[in-house]
Coordinates of C-alpha atoms in Angstrom, one line a residue:
M251 CA 111.4 284.8 -38.8
S252 CA 114.2 284.6 -36.2
E253 CA 117.8 285.2 -37.3
Q254 CA 119.9 282.0 -37.7
A255 CA 122.6 281.6 -35.0
P256 CA 126.2 281.7 -36.4
A257 CA 127.9 278.3 -36.8
P258 CA 130.1 277.1 -34.0
F259 CA 133.8 277.7 -34.3
E260 CA 136.3 274.9 -35.0
H261 CA 139.4 274.7 -32.9
V262 CA 142.6 275.9 -34.6
D263 CA 145.4 273.4 -35.2
E264 CA 147.9 273.7 -32.3
D265 CA 150.3 271.0 -33.6
W266 CA 153.1 273.5 -34.4
Q267 CA 156.2 275.0 -32.7
T268 CA 157.0 278.4 -34.1
A269 CA 154.8 281.4 -35.2
V270 CA 155.4 284.9 -36.3
A271 CA 152.8 287.6 -35.8
I272 CA 153.0 290.3 -38.4
V273 CA 150.7 293.3 -37.7
A274 CA 150.5 297.0 -38.4
H275 CA 150.8 298.6 -34.9
P276 CA 151.8 298.2 -31.3
D277 CA 148.5 297.0 -29.5
D278 CA 147.1 295.2 -32.5
M279 CA 148.0 291.8 -31.0
E280 CA 146.7 292.8 -27.6
Y281 CA 143.2 293.6 -28.7
G282 CA 142.2 289.9 -28.6
G283 CA 145.2 287.9 -29.7
A284 CA 147.6 288.2 -26.8
A285 CA 145.6 285.8 -24.6
A286 CA 146.0 283.2 -27.4
V287 CA 149.7 283.9 -27.5
A288 CA 150.0 283.3 -23.8
R289 CA 148.4 279.9 -24.2
W290 CA 150.8 278.9 -26.9
T291 CA 154.0 280.1 -25.1
S292 CA 152.8 278.2 -22.0
Q293 CA 152.8 275.1 -24.2
G294 CA 156.5 275.7 -25.1
K295 CA 155.8 277.2 -28.5
K296 CA 157.9 280.2 -29.8
V297 CA 156.0 283.3 -31.0
V298 CA 157.8 286.3 -32.5
Y299 CA 156.1 289.7 -32.9
V300 CA 156.8 292.0 -36.0
M301 CA 155.2 295.4 -36.0
V302 CA 155.2 297.1 -39.4
T303 CA 155.0 300.6 -37.8
S304 CA 155.8 302.0 -34.4
G305 CA 152.3 303.4 -33.9
E306 CA 153.7 306.9 -33.8
A307 CA 150.5 308.5 -35.1
G308 CA 148.3 306.8 -32.5
I309 CA 148.2 309.4 -29.7
D310 CA 146.9 312.8 -30.7
S311 CA 148.5 314.6 -27.8
L312 CA 152.0 313.3 -28.5
D313 CA 154.3 314.3 -31.3
P314 CA 155.3 311.2 -33.4
A315 CA 159.0 311.7 -32.6
E316 CA 158.1 311.2 -28.9
C317 CA 155.2 308.8 -29.4
G318 CA 157.0 306.1 -31.5
P319 CA 159.8 305.2 -29.0
L320 CA 157.2 305.2 -26.2
R321 CA 154.9 302.9 -28.0
E322 CA 157.7 300.5 -29.0
A323 CA 158.7 300.3 -25.3
E324 CA 155.1 299.6 -24.3
Q325 CA 154.9 296.9 -26.9
I326 CA 158.0 295.2 -25.8
A327 CA 156.8 295.2 -22.2
S328 CA 153.4 294.0 -23.3
A329 CA 154.9 291.1 -25.3
R330 CA 156.9 289.9 -22.3
V331 CA 153.7 289.5 -20.3
V332 CA 152.6 286.7 -22.6
G333 CA 156.0 285.1 -23.1
V334 CA 157.2 286.8 -26.3
E335 CA 160.9 287.8 -26.1
T336 CA 161.5 288.9 -29.7
V337 CA 159.7 292.1 -30.9
E338 CA 160.7 293.7 -34.2
F339 CA 159.7 297.0 -35.8
L340 CA 160.0 297.5 -39.6
G341 CA 159.8 301.3 -39.5
Y342 CA 157.0 302.0 -41.9
P343 CA 155.1 305.3 -41.3
D344 CA 152.1 304.9 -39.1
G345 CA 148.7 305.6 -40.8
V346 CA 149.9 305.6 -44.4
V347 CA 151.1 302.0 -44.9
E348 CA 150.7 301.0 -48.6
Y349 CA 150.3 297.6 -50.0
G350 CA 153.0 297.0 -52.5
L351 CA 156.3 295.4 -53.4
P352 CA 158.5 296.9 -50.7
L353 CA 156.1 295.7 -48.0
R354 CA 155.8 292.2 -49.5
R355 CA 159.6 292.0 -49.8
D356 CA 160.1 293.0 -46.1
I357 CA 157.5 290.5 -45.0
A358 CA 159.1 287.8 -47.1
R359 CA 162.4 288.6 -45.5
V360 CA 160.9 288.3 -42.0
V361 CA 159.4 284.9 -42.9
R362 CA 162.7 283.6 -44.4
R363 CA 164.6 284.7 -41.3
H364 CA 162.3 283.2 -38.7
R365 CA 161.1 280.2 -40.7
P366 CA 157.7 279.8 -38.8
D367 CA 155.1 277.0 -39.1
I368 CA 152.3 279.5 -38.6
V369 CA 152.0 283.2 -39.5
I370 CA 149.5 285.4 -37.7
T371 CA 148.1 288.7 -38.9
S372 CA 145.2 290.9 -38.0
N373 CA 141.8 291.2 -39.7
F374 CA 142.2 292.7 -43.2
R375 CA 138.6 292.7 -44.2
E376 CA 136.9 296.1 -44.8
T377 CA 135.0 295.9 -41.5
Y378 CA 134.9 293.9 -38.3
G379 CA 131.4 292.7 -39.2
G380 CA 128.5 295.1 -39.7
V381 CA 129.4 298.8 -40.0
F382 CA 132.6 299.1 -37.9
L383 CA 135.2 300.0 -40.4
N384 CA 138.7 298.5 -40.4
Q385 CA 141.8 300.7 -40.6
A386 CA 143.7 301.1 -43.9
D387 CA 147.0 300.0 -42.3
H388 CA 145.4 296.7 -41.1
I389 CA 144.1 296.0 -44.5
A390 CA 147.4 296.8 -46.3
V391 CA 149.5 294.7 -43.8
G392 CA 147.2 291.7 -43.8
R393 CA 146.9 291.5 -47.5
A394 CA 150.7 292.0 -47.9
T395 CA 151.2 289.2 -45.4
L396 CA 149.2 286.8 -47.4
D397 CA 151.4 287.5 -50.4
G398 CA 154.7 288.0 -48.6
V399 CA 154.4 284.5 -47.1
R400 CA 154.1 283.0 -50.5
D401 CA 156.9 285.2 -51.8
A402 CA 159.1 283.8 -49.0
G403 CA 159.0 280.4 -50.6
N404 CA 159.8 281.4 -54.2
R405 CA 163.4 281.7 -55.0
W406 CA 162.8 283.8 -58.0
V407 CA 160.7 286.5 -56.3
F408 CA 162.8 289.1 -54.5
R409 CA 166.0 287.5 -55.6
E410 CA 167.9 290.0 -53.5
L411 CA 166.8 288.2 -50.4
T412 CA 168.8 285.1 -51.4
V413 CA 171.8 287.3 -52.1
E414 CA 171.4 288.6 -48.5
G415 CA 171.6 285.0 -47.3
H416 CA 167.9 284.4 -46.7
E417 CA 167.1 281.1 -48.3
P418 CA 163.5 280.4 -49.4
W419 CA 161.1 279.1 -46.8
N420 CA 158.0 277.0 -47.8
G421 CA 157.4 275.7 -44.3
V422 CA 154.4 278.0 -43.4
R423 CA 151.4 275.7 -43.1
Q424 CA 148.7 278.3 -42.4
I425 CA 148.1 282.0 -42.1
W426 CA 145.7 283.1 -39.4
A427 CA 143.9 286.5 -39.5
A428 CA 142.7 287.4 -35.9
S429 CA 139.3 288.9 -35.3
S430 CA 138.2 288.5 -38.9
P431 CA 134.4 288.7 -39.5
E432 CA 135.0 285.6 -41.8
A433 CA 136.5 283.6 -38.9
A434 CA 135.5 279.9 -38.7
H435 CA 138.1 278.9 -36.2
A436 CA 139.1 279.9 -32.7
V437 CA 141.3 279.1 -29.7
D438 CA 140.2 278.7 -26.1
T439 CA 141.7 281.5 -24.0
T440 CA 139.8 280.8 -20.8
E441 CA 142.9 280.0 -18.8
T442 CA 145.0 282.8 -20.2
F443 CA 142.4 285.5 -20.4
D444 CA 143.9 287.5 -17.5
L445 CA 147.3 287.5 -19.1
G446 CA 145.8 288.9 -22.2
V447 CA 144.2 291.7 -20.1
A448 CA 147.6 292.4 -18.4
S449 CA 149.3 292.5 -21.8
L450 CA 146.9 295.1 -23.1
E451 CA 147.2 297.2 -19.9
E452 CA 151.0 297.6 -20.6
H453 CA 150.0 300.0 -23.3
K454 CA 149.5 302.7 -20.6
A455 CA 150.1 305.8 -22.7
Y456 CA 148.1 304.6 -25.6
L457 CA 145.1 303.6 -23.5
A458 CA 145.2 306.9 -21.7
G459 CA 145.2 308.8 -25.0
L460 CA 142.5 306.6 -26.5
G461 CA 139.7 307.0 -24.0
G462 CA 136.3 305.5 -24.5
A463 CA 135.2 301.9 -24.3
M464 CA 138.4 300.5 -25.9
A465 CA 140.5 302.1 -23.1
D466 CA 139.0 299.7 -20.5
A467 CA 141.1 296.7 -21.2
R468 CA 139.2 294.1 -19.1
E469 CA 135.8 295.2 -20.1
F470 CA 136.6 295.4 -23.8
L471 CA 138.3 292.0 -23.9
E472 CA 135.6 290.3 -21.8
G473 CA 133.0 291.4 -24.4
F474 CA 135.3 290.3 -27.3
G475 CA 136.3 287.0 -25.7
R476 CA 132.9 285.9 -24.5
G477 CA 131.3 286.3 -27.9
A478 CA 133.9 284.1 -29.5
G479 CA 133.8 281.7 -26.5
T480 CA 130.1 281.1 -27.0
R481 CA 130.7 279.8 -30.5
L482 CA 133.6 277.6 -29.4
G483 CA 131.9 276.2 -26.4
T484 CA 134.3 277.8 -23.9
R485 CA 134.2 280.8 -21.6
F486 CA 136.7 283.0 -23.6
A487 CA 138.2 282.5 -27.1
V488 CA 139.9 284.4 -29.9
P489 CA 138.6 283.9 -33.5
F490 CA 140.8 283.4 -36.5
E491 CA 140.2 283.2 -40.3
V492 CA 142.4 280.4 -41.4
F493 CA 144.2 280.2 -44.8
P494 CA 145.9 276.8 -45.4
L495 CA 149.0 276.8 -47.5
R496 CA 149.8 273.1 -47.6

């Protein structure tokens, strides 16, 4: 018996104006999501990047004290390629991020400050489908984002945020987890694919230290984007698992 083909993707809702992407590391948005961001900023939408860590444990040949500032600079340059002007770093230690109240509180603060319509995070499932394991930081940040967004709307959770002047925000309509194996939606990135490649290529030191298939930005993203595009009926696409909040 032949294996059943996966169901076609639905298009994500693009009737919004502001999004915040909350991910664990510099480069997390570029491995697929940046081309989607380029599409949205070209439509006049505002997207803000928030990195929980500075990726300082990501290059084996560089001491974290040297690596962290370098990776922050590469992320800022990468974001500008796709029209993102605001990039923030929360300063959590790379590789050992823990799900918990401090992370939920800091994410809730981010959401209250920026007051987005959409929040984007990365895949927080245990794998990317099949046997390719996800990273612990991705899992912790994604799950904390789900909860932190809800916390942002509750005046009586993390009351210190209100004391700081950050009023509750219940305006997030959906949370999107990019590259999730549970994705049922996607966005067409055919016209902005090259910008996504250029954005990933700004991570020069990281790609040089990484090596292997993931270090070839264009080849990796072509394989990733074509697979999703097949299920959306376009040439290239980025998949998202969508969590409606209202």
